[in-house]
mmCIF file of N, CA and C in Angstrom:
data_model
loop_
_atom_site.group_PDB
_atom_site.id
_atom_site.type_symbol
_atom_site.label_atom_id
_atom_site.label_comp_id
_atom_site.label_asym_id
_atom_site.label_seq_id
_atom_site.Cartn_x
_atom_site.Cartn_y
_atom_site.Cartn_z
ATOM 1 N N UNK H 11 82.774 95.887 93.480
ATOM 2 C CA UNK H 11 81.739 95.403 94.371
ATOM 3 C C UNK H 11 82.236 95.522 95.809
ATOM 4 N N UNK H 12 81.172 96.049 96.858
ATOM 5 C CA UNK H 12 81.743 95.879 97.985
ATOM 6 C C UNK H 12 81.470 94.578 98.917
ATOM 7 N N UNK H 13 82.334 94.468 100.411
ATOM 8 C CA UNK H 13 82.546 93.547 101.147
ATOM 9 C C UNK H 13 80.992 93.386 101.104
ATOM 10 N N UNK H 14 80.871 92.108 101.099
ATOM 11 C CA UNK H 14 79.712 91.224 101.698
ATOM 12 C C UNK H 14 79.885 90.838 102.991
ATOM 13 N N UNK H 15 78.777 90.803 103.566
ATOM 14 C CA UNK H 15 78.684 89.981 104.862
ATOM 15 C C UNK H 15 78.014 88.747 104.039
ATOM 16 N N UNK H 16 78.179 87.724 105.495
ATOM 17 C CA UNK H 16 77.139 85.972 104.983
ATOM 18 C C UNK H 16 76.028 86.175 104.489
ATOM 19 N N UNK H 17 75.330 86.426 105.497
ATOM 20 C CA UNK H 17 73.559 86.737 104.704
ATOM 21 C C UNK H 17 73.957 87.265 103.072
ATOM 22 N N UNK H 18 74.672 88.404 103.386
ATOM 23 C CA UNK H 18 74.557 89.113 101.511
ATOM 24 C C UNK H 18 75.326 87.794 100.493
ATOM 25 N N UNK H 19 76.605 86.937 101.102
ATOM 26 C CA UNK H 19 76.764 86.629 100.398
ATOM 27 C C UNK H 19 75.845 85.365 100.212
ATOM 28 N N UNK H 20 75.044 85.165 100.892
ATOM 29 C CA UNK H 20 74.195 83.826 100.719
ATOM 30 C C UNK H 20 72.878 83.747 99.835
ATOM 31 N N UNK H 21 72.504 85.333 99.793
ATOM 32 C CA UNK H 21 71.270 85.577 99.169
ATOM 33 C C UNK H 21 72.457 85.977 97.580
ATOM 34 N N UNK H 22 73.370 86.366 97.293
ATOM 35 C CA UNK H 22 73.751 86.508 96.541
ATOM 36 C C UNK H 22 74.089 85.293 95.127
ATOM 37 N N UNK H 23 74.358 84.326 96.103
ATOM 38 C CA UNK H 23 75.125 82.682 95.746
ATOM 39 C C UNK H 23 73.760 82.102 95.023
ATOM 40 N N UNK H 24 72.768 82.084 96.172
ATOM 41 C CA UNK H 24 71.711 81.501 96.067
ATOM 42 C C UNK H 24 70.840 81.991 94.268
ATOM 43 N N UNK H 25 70.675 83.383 94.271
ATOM 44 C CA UNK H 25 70.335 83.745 93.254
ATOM 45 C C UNK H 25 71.313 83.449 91.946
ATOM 46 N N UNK H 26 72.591 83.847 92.019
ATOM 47 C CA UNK H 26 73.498 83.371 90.717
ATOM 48 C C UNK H 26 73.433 82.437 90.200
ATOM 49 N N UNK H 27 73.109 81.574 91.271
ATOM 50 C CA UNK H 27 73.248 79.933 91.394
ATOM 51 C C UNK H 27 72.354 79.028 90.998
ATOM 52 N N UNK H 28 71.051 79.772 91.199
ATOM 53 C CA UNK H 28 69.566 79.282 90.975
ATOM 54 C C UNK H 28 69.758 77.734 92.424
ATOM 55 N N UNK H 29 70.470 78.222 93.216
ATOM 56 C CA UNK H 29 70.309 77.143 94.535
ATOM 57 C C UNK H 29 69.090 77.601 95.641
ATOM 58 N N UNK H 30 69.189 76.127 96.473
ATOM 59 C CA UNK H 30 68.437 76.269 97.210
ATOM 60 C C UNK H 30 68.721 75.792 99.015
ATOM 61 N N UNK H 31 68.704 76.026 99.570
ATOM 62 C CA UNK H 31 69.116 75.434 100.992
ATOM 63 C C UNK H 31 68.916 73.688 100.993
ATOM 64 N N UNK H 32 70.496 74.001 101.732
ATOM 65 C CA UNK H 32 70.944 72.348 101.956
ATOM 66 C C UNK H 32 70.008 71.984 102.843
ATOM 67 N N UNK H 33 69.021 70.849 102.764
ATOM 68 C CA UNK H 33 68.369 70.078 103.431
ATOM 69 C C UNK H 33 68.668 69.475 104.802
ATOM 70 N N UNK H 34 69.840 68.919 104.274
ATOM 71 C CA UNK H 34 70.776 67.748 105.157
ATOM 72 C C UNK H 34 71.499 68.631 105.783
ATOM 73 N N UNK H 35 72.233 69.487 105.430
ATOM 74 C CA UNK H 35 72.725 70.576 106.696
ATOM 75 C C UNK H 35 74.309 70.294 106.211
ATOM 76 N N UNK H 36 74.596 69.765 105.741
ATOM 77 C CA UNK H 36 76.009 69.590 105.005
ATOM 78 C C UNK H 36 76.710 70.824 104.730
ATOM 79 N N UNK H 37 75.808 71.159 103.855
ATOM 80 C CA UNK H 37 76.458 72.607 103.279
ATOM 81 C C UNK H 37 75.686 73.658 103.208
ATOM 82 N N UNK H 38 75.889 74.728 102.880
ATOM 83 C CA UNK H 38 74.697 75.699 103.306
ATOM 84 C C UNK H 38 73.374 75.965 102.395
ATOM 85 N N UNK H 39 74.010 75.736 100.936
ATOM 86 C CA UNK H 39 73.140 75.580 99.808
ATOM 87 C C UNK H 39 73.511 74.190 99.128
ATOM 88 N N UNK H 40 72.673 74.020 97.417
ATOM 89 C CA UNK H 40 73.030 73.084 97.014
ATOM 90 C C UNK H 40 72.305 73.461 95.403
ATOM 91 N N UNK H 41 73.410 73.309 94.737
ATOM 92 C CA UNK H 41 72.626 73.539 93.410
ATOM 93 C C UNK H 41 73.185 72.605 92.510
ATOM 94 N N UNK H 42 73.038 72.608 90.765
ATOM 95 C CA UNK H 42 73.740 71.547 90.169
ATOM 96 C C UNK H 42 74.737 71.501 89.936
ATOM 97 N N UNK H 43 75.714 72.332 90.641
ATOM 98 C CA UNK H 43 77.422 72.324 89.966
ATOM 99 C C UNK H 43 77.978 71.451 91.479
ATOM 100 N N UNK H 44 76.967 71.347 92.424
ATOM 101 C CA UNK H 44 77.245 70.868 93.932
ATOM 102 C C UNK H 44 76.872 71.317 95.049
ATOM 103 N N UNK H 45 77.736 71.283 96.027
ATOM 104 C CA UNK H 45 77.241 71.612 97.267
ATOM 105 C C UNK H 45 77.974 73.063 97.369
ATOM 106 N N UNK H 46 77.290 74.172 98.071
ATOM 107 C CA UNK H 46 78.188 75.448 98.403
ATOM 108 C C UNK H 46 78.473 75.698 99.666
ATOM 109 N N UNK H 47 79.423 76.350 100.266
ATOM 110 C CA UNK H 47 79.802 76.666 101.440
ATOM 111 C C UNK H 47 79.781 77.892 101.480
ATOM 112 N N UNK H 48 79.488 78.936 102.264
ATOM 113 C CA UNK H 48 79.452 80.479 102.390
ATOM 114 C C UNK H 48 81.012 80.993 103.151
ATOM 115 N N UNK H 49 81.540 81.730 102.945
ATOM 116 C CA UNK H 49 82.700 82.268 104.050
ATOM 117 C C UNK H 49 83.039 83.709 103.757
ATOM 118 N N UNK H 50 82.339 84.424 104.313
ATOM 119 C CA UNK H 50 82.415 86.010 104.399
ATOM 120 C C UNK H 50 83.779 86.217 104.831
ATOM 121 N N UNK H 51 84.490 85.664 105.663
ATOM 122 C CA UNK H 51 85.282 86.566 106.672
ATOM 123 C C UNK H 51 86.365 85.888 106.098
ATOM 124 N N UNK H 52 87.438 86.378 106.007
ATOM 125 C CA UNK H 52 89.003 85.387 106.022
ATOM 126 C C UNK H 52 89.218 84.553 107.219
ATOM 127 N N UNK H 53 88.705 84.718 108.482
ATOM 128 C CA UNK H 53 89.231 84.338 109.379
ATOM 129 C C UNK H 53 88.767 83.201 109.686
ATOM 130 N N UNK H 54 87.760 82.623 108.825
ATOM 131 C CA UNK H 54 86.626 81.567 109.018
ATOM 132 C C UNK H 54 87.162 80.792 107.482
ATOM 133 N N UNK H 55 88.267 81.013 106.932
ATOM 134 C CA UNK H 55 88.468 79.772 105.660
ATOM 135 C C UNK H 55 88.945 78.784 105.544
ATOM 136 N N UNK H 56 90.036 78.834 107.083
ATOM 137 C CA UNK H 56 90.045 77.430 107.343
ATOM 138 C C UNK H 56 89.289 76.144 107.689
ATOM 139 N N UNK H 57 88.275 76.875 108.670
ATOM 140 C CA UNK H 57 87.576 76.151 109.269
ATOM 141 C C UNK H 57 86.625 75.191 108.082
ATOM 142 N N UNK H 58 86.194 76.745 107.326
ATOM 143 C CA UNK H 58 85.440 76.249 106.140
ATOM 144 C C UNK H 58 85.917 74.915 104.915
ATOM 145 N N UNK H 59 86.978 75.605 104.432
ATOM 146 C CA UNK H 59 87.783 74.671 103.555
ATOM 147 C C UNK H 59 87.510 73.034 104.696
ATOM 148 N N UNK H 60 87.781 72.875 105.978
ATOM 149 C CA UNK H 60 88.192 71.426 106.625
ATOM 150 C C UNK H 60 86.859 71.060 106.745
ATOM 151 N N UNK H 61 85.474 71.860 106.754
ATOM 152 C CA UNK H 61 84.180 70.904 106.594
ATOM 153 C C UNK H 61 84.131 71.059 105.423
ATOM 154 N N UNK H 62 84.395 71.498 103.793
ATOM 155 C CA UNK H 62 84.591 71.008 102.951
ATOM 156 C C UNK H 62 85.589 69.615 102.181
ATOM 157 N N UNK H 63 85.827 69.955 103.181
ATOM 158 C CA UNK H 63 86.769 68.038 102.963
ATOM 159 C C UNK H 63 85.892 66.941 103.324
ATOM 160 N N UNK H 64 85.241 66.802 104.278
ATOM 161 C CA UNK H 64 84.126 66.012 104.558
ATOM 162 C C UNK H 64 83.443 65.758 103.763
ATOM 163 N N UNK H 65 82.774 66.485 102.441
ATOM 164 C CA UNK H 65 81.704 66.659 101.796
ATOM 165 C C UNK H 65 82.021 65.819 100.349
ATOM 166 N N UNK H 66 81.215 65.012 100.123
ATOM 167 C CA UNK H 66 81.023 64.157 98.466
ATOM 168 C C UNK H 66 80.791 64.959 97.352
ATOM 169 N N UNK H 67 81.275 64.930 96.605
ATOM 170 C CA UNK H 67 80.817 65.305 95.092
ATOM 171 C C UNK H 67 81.444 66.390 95.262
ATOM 172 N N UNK H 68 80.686 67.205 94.269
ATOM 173 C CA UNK H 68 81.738 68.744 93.387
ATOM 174 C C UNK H 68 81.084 69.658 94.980
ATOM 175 N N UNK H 69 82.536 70.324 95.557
ATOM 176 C CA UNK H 69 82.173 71.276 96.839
ATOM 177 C C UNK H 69 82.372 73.028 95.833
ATOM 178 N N UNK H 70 81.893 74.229 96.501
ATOM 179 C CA UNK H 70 82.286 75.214 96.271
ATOM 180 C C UNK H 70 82.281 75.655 97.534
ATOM 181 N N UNK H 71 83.106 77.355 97.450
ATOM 182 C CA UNK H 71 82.892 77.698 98.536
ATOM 183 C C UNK H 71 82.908 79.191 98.237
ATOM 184 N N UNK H 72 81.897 80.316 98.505
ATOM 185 C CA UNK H 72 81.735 81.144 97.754
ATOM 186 C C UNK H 72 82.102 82.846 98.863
ATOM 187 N N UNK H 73 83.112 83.400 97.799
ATOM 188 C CA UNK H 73 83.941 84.056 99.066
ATOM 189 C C UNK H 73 83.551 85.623 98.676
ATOM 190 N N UNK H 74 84.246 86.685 98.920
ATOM 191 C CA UNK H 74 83.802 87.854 98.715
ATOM 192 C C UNK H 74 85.431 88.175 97.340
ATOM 193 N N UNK H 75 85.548 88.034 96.231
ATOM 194 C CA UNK H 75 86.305 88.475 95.159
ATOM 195 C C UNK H 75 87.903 88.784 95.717
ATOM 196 N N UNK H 76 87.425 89.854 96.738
ATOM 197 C CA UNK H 76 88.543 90.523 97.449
ATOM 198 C C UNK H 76 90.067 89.704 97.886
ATOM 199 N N UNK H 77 89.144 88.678 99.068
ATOM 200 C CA UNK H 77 89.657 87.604 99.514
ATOM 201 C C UNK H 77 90.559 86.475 98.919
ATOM 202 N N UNK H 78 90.144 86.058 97.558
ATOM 203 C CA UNK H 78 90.592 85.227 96.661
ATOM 204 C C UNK H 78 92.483 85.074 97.607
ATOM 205 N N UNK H 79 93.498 86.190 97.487
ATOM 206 C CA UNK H 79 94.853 85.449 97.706
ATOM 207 C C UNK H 79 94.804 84.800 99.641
ATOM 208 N N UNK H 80 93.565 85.328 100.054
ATOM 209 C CA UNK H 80 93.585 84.793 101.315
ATOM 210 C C UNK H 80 93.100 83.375 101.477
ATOM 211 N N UNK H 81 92.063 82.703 100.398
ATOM 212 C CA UNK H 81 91.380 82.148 100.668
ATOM 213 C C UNK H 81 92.256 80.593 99.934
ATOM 214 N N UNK H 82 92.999 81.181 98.992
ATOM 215 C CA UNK H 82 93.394 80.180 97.865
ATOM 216 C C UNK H 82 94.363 79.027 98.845
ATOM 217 N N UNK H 83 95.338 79.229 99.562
ATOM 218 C CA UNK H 83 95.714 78.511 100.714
ATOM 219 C C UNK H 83 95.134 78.016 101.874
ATOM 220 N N UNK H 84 93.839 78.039 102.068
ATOM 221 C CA UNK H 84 93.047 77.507 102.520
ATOM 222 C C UNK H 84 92.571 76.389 102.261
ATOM 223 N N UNK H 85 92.302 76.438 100.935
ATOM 224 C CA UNK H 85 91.530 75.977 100.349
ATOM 225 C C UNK H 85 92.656 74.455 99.823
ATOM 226 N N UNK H 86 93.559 74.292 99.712
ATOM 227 C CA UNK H 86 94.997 73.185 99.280
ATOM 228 C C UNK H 86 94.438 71.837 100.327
ATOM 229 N N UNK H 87 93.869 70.859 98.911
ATOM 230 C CA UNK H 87 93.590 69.749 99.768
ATOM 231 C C UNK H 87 92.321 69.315 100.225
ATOM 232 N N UNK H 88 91.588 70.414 99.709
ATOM 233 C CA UNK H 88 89.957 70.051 100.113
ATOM 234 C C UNK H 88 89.336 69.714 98.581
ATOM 235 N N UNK H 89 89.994 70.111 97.920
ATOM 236 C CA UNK H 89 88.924 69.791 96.492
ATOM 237 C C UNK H 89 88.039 70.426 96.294
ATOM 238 N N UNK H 90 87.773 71.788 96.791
ATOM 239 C CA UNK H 90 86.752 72.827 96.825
ATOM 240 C C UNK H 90 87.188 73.885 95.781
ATOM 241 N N UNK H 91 86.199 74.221 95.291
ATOM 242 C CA UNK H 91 86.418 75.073 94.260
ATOM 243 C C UNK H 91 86.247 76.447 94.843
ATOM 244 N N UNK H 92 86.505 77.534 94.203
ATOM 245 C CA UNK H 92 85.903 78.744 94.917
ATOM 246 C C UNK H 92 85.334 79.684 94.071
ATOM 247 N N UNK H 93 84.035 80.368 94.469
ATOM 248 C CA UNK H 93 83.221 81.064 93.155
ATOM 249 C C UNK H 93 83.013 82.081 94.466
ATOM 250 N N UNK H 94 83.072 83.259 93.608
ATOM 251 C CA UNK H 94 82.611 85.027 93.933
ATOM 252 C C UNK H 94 80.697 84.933 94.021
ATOM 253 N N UNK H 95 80.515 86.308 94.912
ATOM 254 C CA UNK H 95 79.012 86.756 95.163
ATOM 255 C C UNK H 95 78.205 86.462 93.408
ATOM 256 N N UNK H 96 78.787 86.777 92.479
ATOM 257 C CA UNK H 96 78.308 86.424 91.238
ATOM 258 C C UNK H 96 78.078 84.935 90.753
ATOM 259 N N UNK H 97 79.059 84.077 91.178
ATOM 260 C CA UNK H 97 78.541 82.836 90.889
ATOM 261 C C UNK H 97 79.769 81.996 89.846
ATOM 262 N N UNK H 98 80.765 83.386 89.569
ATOM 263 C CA UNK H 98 82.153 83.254 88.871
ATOM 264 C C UNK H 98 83.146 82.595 89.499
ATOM 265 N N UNK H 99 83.192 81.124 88.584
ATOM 266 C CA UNK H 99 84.480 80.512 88.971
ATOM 267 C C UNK H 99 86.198 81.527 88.975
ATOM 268 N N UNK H 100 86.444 81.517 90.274
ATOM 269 C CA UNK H 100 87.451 81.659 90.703
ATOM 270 C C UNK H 100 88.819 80.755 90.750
ATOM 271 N N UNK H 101 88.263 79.118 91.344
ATOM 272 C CA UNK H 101 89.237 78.562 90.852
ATOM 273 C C UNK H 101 88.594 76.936 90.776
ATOM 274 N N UNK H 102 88.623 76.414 90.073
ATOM 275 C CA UNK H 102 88.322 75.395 89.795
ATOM 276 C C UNK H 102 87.970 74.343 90.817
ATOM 277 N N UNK H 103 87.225 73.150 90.925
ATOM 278 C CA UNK H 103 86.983 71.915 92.057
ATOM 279 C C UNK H 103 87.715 70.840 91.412
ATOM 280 N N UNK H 104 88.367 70.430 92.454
ATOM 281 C CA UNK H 104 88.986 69.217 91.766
ATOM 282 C C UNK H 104 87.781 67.881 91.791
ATOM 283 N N UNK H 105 87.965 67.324 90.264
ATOM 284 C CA UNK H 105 86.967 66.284 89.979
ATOM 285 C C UNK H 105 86.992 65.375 91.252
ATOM 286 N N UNK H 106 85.699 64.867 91.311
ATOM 287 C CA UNK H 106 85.247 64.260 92.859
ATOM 288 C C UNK H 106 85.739 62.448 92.676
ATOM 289 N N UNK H 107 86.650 62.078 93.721
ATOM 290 C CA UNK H 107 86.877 60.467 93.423
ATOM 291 C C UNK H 107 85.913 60.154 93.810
ATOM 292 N N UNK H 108 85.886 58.457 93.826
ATOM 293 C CA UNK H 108 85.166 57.246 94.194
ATOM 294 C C UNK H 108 86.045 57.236 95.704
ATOM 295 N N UNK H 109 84.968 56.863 96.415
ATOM 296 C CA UNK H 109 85.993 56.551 97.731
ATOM 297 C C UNK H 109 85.548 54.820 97.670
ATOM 298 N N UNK H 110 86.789 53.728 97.660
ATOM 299 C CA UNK H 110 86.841 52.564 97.486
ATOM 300 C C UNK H 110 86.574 52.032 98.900
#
């Protein structure tokens, strides 16, 4: 598969996903596995991963396949999972606490 840009990967997510745009503006979509985050570019996964820390419940963040060894250190500490243009878990979300 080739590089995605956002838009492709958003119309991509959206369909795999059977999601629909985040309301609240949180995240970019939202379907039943959680909230999704889009990040086409490597250079944008930090940023991404640190407004996925903000976010309640099960996060994803859905990258272009390629990316995966760029993205996986990014990602340490947010509890975000990461799924490909297909909708394929890449790497798991860590289960969501209770915040006391």
């Amino acid at each position: 598969m080739s590089r995605l840009g956002r838009e492709e990967l958003l119309e991509a997510a959206q369909s795999a996903l059977g999601a629909s745009t985040d309301e609240t503006g949180a995240g970019d979509l939202v379907c039943d596995r959680g909230v999704v985050l889009i990040a086409a570019d490597p250079a944008e996964f930090r940023a991404v991963f640190k407004r996925a820390k903000k976010l309640s419940g099960y996060k994803w963040v859905v990258i272009n396949r390629a990316d995966l060894f760029a993205a996986n250190p990014a990602s340490l500490g947010s509890k975000a999972g990461i799924l490909d243009a297909e909708g394929k878990i890449l790497k798991n979300a860590d289960v969501p606490r209770r915040s006391v």
